[in-house]
Short mmCIF file of C-alpha atoms and ligand atoms in Angstrom, two decimals:
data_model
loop_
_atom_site.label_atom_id
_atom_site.label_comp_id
_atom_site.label_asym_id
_atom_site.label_seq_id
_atom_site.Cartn_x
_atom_site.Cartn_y
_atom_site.Cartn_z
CA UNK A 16 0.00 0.00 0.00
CA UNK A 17 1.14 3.18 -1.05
CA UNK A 18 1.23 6.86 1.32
CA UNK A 19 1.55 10.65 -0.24
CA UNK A 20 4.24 12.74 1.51
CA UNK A 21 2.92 16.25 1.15
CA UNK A 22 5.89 19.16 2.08
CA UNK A 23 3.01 22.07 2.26
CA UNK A 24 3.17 26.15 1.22
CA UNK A 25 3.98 26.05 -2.22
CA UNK A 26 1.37 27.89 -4.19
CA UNK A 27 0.51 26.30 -6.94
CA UNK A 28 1.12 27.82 -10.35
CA UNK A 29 1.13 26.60 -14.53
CA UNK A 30 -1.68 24.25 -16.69
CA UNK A 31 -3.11 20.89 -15.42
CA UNK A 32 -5.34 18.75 -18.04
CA UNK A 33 -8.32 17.98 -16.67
CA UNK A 34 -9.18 13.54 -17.44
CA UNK A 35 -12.57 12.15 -18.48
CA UNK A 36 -15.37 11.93 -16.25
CA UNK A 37 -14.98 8.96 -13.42
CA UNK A 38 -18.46 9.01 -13.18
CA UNK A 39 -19.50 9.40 -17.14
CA UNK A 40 -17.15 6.58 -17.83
CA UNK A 41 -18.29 3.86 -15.64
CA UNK A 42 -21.54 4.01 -17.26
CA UNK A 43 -20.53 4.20 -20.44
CA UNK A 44 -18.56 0.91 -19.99
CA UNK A 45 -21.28 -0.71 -18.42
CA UNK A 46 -23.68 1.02 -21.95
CA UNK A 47 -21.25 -0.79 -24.33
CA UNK A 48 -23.17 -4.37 -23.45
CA UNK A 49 -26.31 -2.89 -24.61
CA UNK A 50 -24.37 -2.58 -28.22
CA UNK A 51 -24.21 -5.91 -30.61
CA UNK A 52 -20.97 -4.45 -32.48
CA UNK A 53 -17.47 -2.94 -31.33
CA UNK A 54 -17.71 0.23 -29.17
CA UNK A 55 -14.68 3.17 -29.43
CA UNK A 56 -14.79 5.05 -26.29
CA UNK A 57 -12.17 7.89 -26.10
CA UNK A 58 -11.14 9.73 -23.03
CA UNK A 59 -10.94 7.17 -20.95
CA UNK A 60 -9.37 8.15 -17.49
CA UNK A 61 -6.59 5.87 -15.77
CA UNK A 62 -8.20 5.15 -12.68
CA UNK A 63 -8.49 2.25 -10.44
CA UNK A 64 -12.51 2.15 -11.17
CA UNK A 65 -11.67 2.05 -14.98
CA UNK A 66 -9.53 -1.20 -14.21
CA UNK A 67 -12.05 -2.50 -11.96
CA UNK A 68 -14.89 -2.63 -14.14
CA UNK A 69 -12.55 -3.40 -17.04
CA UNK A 70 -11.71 -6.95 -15.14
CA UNK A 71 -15.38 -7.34 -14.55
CA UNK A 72 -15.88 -6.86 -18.56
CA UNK A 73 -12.63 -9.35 -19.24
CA UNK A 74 -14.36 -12.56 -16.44
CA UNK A 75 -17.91 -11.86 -18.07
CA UNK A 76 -16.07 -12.78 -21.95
CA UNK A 77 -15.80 -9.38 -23.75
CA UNK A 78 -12.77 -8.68 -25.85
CA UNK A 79 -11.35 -5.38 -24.47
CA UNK A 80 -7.89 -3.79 -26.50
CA UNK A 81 -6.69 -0.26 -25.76
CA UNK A 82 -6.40 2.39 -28.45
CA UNK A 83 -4.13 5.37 -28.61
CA UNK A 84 -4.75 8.07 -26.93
CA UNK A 85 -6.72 6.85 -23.72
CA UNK A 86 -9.47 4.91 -25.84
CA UNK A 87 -10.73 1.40 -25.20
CA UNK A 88 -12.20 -0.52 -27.92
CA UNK A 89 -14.79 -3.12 -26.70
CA UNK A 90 -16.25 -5.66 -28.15
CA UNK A 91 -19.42 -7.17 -26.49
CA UNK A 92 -20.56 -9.97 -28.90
CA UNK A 93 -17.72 -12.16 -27.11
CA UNK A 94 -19.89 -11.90 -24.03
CA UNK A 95 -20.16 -15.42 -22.26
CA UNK A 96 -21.92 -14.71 -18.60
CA UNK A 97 -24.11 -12.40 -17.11
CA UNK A 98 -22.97 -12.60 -13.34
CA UNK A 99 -20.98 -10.19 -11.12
CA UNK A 100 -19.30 -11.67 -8.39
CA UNK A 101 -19.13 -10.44 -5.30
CA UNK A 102 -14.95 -9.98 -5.07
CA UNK A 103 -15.47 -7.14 -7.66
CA UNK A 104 -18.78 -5.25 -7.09
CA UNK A 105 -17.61 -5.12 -3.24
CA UNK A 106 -14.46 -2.69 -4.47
CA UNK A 107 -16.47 -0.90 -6.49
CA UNK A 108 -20.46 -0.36 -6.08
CA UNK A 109 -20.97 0.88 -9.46
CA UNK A 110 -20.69 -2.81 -10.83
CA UNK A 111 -24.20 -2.43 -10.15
CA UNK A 112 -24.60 -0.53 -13.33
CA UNK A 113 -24.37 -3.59 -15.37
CA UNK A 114 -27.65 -5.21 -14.30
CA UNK A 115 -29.83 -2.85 -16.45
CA UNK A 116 -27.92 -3.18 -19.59
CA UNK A 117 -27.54 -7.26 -18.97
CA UNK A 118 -31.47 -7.72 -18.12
CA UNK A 119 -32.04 -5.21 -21.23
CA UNK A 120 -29.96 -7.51 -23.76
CA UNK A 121 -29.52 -10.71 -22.66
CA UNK A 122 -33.01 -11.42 -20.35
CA UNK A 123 -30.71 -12.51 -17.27
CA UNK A 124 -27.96 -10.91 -14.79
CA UNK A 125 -26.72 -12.12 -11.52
CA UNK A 126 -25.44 -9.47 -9.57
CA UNK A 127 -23.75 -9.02 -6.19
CA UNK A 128 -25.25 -6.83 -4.09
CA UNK A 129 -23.58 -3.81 -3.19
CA UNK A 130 -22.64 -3.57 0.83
CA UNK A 131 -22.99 -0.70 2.71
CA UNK A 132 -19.68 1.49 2.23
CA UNK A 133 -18.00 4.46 4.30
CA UNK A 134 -19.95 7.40 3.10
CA UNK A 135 -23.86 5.87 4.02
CA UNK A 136 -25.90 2.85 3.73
CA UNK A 137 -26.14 3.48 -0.27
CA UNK A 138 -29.17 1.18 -1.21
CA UNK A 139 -30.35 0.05 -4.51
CA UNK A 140 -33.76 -0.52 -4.47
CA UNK A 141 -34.96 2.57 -6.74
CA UNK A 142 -33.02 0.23 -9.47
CA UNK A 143 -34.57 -2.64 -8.52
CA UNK A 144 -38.05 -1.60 -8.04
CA UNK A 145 -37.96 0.33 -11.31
CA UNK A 146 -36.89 -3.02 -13.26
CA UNK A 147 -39.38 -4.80 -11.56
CA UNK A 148 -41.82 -1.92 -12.68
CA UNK A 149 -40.23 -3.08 -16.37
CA UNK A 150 -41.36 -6.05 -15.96
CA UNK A 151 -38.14 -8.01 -14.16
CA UNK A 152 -38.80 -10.80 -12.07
CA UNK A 153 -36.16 -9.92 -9.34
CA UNK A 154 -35.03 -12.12 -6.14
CA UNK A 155 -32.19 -10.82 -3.94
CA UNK A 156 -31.05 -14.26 -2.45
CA UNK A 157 -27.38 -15.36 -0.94
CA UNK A 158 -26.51 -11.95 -1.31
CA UNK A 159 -26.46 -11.93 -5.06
CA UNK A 160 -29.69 -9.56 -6.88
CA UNK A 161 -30.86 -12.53 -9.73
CA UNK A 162 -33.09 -11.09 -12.14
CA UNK A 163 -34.53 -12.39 -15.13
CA UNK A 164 -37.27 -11.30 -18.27
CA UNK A 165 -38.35 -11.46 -21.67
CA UNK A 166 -37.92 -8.45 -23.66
CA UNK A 167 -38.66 -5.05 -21.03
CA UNK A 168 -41.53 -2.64 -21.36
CA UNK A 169 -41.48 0.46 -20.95
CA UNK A 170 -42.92 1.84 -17.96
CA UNK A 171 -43.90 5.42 -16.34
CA UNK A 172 -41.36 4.97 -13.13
CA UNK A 173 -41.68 7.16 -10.30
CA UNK A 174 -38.19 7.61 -7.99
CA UNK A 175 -38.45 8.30 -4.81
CA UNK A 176 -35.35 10.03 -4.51
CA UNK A 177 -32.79 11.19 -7.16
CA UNK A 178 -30.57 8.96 -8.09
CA UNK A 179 -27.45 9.23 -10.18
CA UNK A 180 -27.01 5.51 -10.79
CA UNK A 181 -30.54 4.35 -10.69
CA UNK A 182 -31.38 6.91 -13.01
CA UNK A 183 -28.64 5.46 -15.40
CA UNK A 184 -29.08 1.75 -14.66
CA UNK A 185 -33.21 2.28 -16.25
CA UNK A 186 -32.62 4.16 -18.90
CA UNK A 187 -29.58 1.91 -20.33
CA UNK A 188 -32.27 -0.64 -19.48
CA UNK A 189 -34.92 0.92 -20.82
CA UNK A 190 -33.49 1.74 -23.91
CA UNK A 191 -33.67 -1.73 -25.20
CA UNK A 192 -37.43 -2.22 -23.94
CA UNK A 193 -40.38 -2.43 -25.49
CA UNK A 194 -42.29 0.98 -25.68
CA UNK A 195 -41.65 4.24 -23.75
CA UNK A 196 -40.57 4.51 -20.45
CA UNK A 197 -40.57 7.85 -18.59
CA UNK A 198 -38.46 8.51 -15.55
CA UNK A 199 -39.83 11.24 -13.07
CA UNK A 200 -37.74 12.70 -10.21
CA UNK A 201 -34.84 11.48 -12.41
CA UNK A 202 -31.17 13.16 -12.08
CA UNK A 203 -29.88 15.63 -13.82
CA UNK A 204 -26.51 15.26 -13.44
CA UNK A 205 -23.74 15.86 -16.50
CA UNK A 206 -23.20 12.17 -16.47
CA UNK A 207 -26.63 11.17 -16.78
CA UNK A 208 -26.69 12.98 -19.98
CA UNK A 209 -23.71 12.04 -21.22
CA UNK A 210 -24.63 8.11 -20.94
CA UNK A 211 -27.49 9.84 -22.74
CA UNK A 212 -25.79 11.21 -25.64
CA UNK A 213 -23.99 7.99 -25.67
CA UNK A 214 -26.71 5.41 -26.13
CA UNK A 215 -28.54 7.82 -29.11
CA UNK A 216 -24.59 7.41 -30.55
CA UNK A 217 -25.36 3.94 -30.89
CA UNK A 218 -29.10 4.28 -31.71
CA UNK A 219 -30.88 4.97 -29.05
CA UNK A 220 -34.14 7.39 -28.47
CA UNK A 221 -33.56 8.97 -25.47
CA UNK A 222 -35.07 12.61 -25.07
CA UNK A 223 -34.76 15.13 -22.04
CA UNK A 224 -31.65 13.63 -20.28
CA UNK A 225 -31.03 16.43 -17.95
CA UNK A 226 -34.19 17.59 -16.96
CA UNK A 227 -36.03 15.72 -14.41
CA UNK A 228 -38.21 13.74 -16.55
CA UNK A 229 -36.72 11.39 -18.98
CA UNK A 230 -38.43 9.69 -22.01
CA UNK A 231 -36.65 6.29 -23.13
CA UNK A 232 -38.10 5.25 -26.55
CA UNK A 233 -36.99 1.69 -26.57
CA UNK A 234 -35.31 0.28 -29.96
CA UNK A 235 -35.04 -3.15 -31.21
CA UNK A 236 -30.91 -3.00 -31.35
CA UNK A 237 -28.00 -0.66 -30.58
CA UNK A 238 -24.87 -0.57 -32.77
CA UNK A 239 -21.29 -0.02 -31.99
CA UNK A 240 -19.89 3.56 -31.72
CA UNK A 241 -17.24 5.83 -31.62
CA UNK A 242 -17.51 8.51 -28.31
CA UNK A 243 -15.88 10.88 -26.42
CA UNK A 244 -16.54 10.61 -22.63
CA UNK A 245 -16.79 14.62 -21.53
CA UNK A 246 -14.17 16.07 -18.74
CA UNK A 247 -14.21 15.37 -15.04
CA UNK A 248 -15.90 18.13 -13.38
CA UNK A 249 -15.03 16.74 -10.07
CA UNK A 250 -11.25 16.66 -10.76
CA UNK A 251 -11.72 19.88 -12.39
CA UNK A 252 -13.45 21.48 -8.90
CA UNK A 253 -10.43 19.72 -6.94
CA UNK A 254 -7.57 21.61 -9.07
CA UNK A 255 -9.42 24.67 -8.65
CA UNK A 256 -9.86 24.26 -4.91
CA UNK A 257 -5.81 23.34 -4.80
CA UNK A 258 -5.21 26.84 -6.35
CA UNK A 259 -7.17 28.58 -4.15
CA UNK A 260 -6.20 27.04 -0.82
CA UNK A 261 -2.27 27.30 -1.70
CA UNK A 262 -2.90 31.47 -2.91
CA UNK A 263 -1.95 30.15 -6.66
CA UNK A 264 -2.57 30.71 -10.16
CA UNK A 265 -3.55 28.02 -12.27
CA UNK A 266 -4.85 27.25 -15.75
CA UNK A 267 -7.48 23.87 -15.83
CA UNK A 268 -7.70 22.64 -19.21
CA UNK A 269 -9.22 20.34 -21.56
CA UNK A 270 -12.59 21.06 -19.28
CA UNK A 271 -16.04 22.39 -19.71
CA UNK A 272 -17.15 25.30 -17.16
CA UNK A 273 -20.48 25.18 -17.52
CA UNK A 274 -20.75 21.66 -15.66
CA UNK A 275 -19.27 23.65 -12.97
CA UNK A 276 -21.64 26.92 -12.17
CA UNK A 277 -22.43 26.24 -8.17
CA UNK A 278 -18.84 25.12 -8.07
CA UNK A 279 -17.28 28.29 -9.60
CA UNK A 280 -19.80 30.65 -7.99
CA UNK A 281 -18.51 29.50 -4.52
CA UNK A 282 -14.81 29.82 -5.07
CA UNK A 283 -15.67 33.52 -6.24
CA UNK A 284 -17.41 33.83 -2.92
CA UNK A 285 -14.40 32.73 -1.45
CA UNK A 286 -12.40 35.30 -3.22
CA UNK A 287 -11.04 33.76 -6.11
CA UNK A 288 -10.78 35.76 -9.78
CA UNK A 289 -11.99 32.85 -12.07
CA UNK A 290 -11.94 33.73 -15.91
CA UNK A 291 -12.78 30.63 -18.20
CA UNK A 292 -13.44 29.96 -22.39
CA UNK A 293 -15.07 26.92 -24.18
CA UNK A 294 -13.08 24.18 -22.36
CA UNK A 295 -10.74 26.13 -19.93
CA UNK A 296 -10.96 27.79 -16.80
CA UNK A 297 -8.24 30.22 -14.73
CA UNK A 298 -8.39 30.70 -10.93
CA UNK A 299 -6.15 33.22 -9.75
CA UNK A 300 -5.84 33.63 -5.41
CA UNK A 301 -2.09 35.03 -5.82
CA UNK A 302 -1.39 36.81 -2.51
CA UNK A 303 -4.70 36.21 -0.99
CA UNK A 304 -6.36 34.25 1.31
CA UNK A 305 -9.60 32.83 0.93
CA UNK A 306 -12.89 33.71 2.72
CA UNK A 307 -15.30 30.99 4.23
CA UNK A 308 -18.24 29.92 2.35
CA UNK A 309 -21.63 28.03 3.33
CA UNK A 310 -22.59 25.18 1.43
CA UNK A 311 -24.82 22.99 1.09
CA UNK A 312 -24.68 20.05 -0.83
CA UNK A 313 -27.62 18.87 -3.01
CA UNK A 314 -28.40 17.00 -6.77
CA UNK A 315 -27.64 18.67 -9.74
CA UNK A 316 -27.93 21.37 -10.35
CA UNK A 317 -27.29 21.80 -6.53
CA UNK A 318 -23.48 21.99 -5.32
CA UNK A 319 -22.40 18.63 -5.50
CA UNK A 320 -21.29 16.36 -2.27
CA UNK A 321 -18.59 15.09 -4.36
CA UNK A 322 -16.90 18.95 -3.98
CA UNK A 323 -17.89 18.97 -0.29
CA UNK A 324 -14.87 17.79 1.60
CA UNK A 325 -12.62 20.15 -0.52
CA UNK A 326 -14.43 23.11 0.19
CA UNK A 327 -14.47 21.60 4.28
CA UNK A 328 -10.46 21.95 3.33
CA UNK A 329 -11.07 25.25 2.01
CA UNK A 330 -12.87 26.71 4.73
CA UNK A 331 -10.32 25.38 7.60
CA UNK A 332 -7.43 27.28 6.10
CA UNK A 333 -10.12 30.52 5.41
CA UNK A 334 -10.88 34.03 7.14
CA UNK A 335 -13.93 33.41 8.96
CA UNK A 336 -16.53 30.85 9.50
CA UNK A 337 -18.40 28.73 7.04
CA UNK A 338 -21.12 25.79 7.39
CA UNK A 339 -20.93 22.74 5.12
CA UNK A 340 -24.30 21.25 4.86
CA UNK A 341 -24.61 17.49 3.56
CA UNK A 342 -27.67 16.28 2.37
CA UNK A 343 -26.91 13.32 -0.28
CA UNK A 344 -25.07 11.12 2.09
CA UNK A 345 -26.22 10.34 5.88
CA UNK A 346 -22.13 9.87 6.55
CA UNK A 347 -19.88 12.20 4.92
CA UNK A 348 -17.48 13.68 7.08
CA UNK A 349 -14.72 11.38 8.10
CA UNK A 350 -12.18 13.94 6.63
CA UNK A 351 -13.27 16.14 9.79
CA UNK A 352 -11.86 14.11 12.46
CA UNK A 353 -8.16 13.80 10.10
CA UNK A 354 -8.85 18.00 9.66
CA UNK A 355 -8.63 17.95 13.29
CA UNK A 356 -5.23 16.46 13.42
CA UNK A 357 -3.90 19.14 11.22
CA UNK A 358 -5.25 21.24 13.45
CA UNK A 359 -8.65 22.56 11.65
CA UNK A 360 -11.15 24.11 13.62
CA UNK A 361 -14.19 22.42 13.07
CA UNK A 362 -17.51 21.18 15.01
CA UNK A 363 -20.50 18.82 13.40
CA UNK A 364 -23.89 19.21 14.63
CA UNK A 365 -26.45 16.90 12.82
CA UNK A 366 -24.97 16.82 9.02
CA UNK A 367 -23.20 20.29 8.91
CA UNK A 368 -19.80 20.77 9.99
CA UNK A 369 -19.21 24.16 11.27
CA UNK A 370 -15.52 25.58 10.47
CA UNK A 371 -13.78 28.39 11.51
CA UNK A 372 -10.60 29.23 9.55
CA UNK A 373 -7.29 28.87 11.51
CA UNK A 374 -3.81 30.97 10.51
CA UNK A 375 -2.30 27.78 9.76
CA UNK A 376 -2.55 23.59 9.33
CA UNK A 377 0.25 21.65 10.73
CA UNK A 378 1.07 18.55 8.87
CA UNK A 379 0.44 15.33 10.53
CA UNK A 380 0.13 11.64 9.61
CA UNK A 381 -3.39 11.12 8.06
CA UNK A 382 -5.78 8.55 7.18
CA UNK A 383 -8.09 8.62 3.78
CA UNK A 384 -11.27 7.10 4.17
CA UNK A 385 -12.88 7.41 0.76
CA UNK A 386 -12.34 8.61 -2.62
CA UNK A 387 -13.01 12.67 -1.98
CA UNK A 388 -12.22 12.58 1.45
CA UNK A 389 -8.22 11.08 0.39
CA UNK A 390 -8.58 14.54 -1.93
CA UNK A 391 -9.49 16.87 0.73
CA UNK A 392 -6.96 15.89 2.76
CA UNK A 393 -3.94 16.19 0.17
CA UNK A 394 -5.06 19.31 -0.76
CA UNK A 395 -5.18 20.19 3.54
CA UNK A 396 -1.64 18.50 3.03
CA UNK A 397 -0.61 21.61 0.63
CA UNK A 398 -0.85 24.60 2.65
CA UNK A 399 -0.20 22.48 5.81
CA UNK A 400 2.93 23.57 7.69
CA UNK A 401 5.39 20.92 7.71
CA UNK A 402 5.14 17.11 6.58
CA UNK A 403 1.72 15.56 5.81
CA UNK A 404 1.47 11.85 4.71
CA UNK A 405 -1.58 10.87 4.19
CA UNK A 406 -2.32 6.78 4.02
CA UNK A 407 -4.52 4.00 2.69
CA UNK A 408 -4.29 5.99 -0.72
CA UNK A 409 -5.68 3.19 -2.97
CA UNK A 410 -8.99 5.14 -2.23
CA UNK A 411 -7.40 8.21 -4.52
CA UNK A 412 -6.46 5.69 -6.79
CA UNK A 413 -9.71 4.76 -7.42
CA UNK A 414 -10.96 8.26 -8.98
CA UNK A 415 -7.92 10.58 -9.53
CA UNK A 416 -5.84 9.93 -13.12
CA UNK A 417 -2.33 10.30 -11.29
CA UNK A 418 -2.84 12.81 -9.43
CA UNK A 419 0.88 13.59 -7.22
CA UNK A 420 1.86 14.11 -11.27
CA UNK A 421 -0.52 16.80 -11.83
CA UNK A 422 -0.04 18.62 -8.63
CA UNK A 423 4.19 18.45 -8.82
CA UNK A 424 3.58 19.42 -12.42
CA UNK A 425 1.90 22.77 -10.62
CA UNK A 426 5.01 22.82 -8.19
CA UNK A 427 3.94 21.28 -4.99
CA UNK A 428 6.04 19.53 -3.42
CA UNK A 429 4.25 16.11 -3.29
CA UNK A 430 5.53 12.09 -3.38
CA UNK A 431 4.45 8.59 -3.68
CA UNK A 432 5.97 5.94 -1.56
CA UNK A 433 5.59 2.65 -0.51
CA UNK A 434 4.86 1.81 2.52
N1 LIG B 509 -30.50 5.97 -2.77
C1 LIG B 509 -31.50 5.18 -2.27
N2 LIG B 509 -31.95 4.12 -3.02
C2 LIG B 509 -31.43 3.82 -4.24
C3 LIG B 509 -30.40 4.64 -4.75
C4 LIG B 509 -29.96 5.71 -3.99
O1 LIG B 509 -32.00 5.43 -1.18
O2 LIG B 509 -31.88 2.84 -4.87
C5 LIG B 509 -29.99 7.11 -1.99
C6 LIG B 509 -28.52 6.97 -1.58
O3 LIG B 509 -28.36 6.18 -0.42
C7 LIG B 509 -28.11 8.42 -1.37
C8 LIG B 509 -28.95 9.16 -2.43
O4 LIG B 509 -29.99 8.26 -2.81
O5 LIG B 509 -28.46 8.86 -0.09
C9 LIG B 509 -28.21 9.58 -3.67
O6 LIG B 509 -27.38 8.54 -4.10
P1 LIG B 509 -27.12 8.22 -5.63
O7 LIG B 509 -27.81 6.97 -5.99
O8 LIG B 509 -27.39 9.44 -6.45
O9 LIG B 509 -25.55 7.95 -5.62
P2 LIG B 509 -24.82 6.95 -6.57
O10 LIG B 509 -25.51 6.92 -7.87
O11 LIG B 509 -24.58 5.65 -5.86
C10 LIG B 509 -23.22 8.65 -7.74
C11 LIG B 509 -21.74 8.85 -7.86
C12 LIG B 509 -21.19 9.29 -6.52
C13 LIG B 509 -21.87 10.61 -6.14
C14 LIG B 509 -23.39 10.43 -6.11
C15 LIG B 509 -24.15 11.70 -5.84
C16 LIG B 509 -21.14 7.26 -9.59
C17 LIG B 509 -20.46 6.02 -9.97
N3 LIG B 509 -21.13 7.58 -8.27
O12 LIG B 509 -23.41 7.65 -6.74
O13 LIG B 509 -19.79 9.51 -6.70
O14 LIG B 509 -21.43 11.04 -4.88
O15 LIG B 509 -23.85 9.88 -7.37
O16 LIG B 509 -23.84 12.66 -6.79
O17 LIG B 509 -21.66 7.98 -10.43
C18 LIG B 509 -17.58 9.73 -6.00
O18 LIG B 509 -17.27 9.90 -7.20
O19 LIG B 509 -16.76 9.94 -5.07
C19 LIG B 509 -18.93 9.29 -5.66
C20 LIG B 509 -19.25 8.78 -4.48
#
């Protein structure tokens, strides 16, 4: 197992290129078995989930070669099983996005169910209830979800809640049903619509991806294609917060601002001068320090919980005091107690976290607990006084495209060891 070493105070300054979406691209993958040919899909970021789900691909039969350039060519006609075991989907619970697509095209799918994991309870009956709505015959048995049909139908689905994955696993599932379905209360988020924009690539009829109600006219088949997965807006938020916690300058490209609007309108709060074009964006803090900000995390449009624990970062270094307010996840805030050993200034009461900006961090030994947690802490690790090392990193792994090389590419003073 790997640890960061993190020498702190260097503001950060020069270009970072922002990888594709972590979140676009898992779906995507799991889209390709809807196809019947060879699927191109370009902008592929090297992260841990990426490999995951790419072993999961390889043990159910598909032929998987990489292209130049980050692109994976897949081929899903090879496919000989529909089951995910349980070894995989436990290290990564969007394995679960495969069920739609397999029930869609091949009638069956035996899937692990997802555990419980660090951030909340995360459970997946708004997928299963809206396949059953489909037409699924579902039984969750041994631990494993086994579902089975004949062709889908569509179906006007109802979800309680807004989900990002649920809303993808029906309409991939959808798309190859019988008739119209039409989610309500679905999620808006960038990556729905990209999975979207993916599936009409190959064929599909998917209208209003984006907006909370989403109409799925199903199709008989869905061809190969050739797509670009769009940038990570999450990685994108976490450069920007780096710049603006260290008093930097730096220039994010390769990246779309307007997935990015609650994101960007906070770090002006916070003080930052943020100038951006078609796919770049500049955040300049150079000789200032940033002000605290409230926030409160909600769906998209909403600011998003996956930006929380960096601005929680943000606001312990900042002049003043902010809330953070989490609303998506019922257990969010294991950075705090790490914060704390920097020294951070923080108190939770309920699910906000209540921070009021110290002069300084000191660095300390640190543990990461989950994908944007590990990021909040490296970037605490940045303007932290002193040494941070901050462990059990495979968690970055999972969601950051090599991310020590971007930040020492910015100048900060930042190394990977073994343990
Ligand atoms: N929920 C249910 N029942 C369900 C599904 C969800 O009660 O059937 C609840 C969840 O427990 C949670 C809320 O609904 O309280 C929202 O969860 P959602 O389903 O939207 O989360 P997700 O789809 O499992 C995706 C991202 C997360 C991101 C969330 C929220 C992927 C692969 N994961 O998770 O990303 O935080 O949406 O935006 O897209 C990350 O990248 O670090 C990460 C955790």
């Amino acid at each position: 197992m790997n640890k960061l070493i993190i020498k702190g105070g260097v503001p950060l300054s020069g270009e970072v290129r922002v990888s594709g979406s972590k979140n676009a691209v898992l779906p995507i993958l799991a889209g390709t078995l809807l196809a019947d040919s060879p699927v191109i899909v370009r902008n592929v970021p090297d992260v841990h989930d990426v490999s995951t789900t790419m072993e999961l691909q390889v043990r159910m039969g598909l032929s998987l070669t990489f292209g130049e350039n980050m692109s994976i060519v897949i081929d899903p006609a090879t496919l000989e099983n529909t089951f995910a075991p349980y070894e995989l989907v436990k290290t990564m619970r969007a394995s679960i996005l495969v069920l739609g697509p397999l029930l869609a095209r091949f009638g069956r799918a035996e899937v692990s169910l997802p555990g419980g994991c660090a951030i909340g309870a995360r459970p997946v009956n708004i997928h299963l209830g809206g396949l059953e709505a489909m037409g699924a015959d579902i039984l969750v048995e041994n631990g494993y979800i086994k579902a089975r049909c004949d062709r889908l139908k569509g179906a006007r689905i109802v979800m309680d809640q807004v989900t990002v994955t649920g809303t993808e696993n029906l309409m991939m599932a959808a798309s190859l049903a019988d008739g119209t379905t039409v989610l309500e209360n679905a999620a808006r988020e960038p990556e729905v619509v990209d999975l979207a924009d993916f599936i009409n690539a190959m064929g599909g009829q998917i209208e209003d991806a984006g907006t909370d109600t989403v109409k799925i006219h199903g199709v008989e088949k869905l061809r190969g294609c050739d797509y670009t997965v769009l940038p990570d807006r999450i990685e994108t938020g976490t450069y920007l917060v780096a710049a603006a916690i260290t008093g930097g300058k730096v220039l994010i490209k390769h990246t779309d601002p307007r997935l990015l609007d609650s994101v960007l309108a906070k770090l002006e709060e916070a003080g930052a001068t943020i100038d951006s074009g078609d796919n770049w964006i500049e955040l300049d803090m150079v000789g200032r320090k940033p002000h605290s900000v409230n926030i409160r995390t909600a769906p998209y449009p909403g600011f998003p919980t996956d930006m929380q624990a960096q601005f929680c970062a943000l606001n312990a270094i900042a002049e003043g005091t902010g809330s953070v307010t989490e609303t998506v996840f019922e257990n969010r805030f294991m950075h705090i107690q790490e914060f704390m050993r920097l020294g951070a200034n923080v108190h939770i009461e309920g699910n906000t976290a209540i921070i009021t900006g110290v002069d300084g961090l000191n660095g300390a030994p640190v543990m990461a607990t989950d994908l944007r947690a590990s990021a909040s802490l490296i970037l605490a690790g940045l303007v932290a006084n002193g040494e941070t090392v901050v462990d059990r990193i495979y968690h970055i792994d999972r969601g950051y495209d090599h991310i020590e090389e971007k930040l020492a590419s910015l100048g900060a003073k930042i190394q990977r060891v073994p343990n």
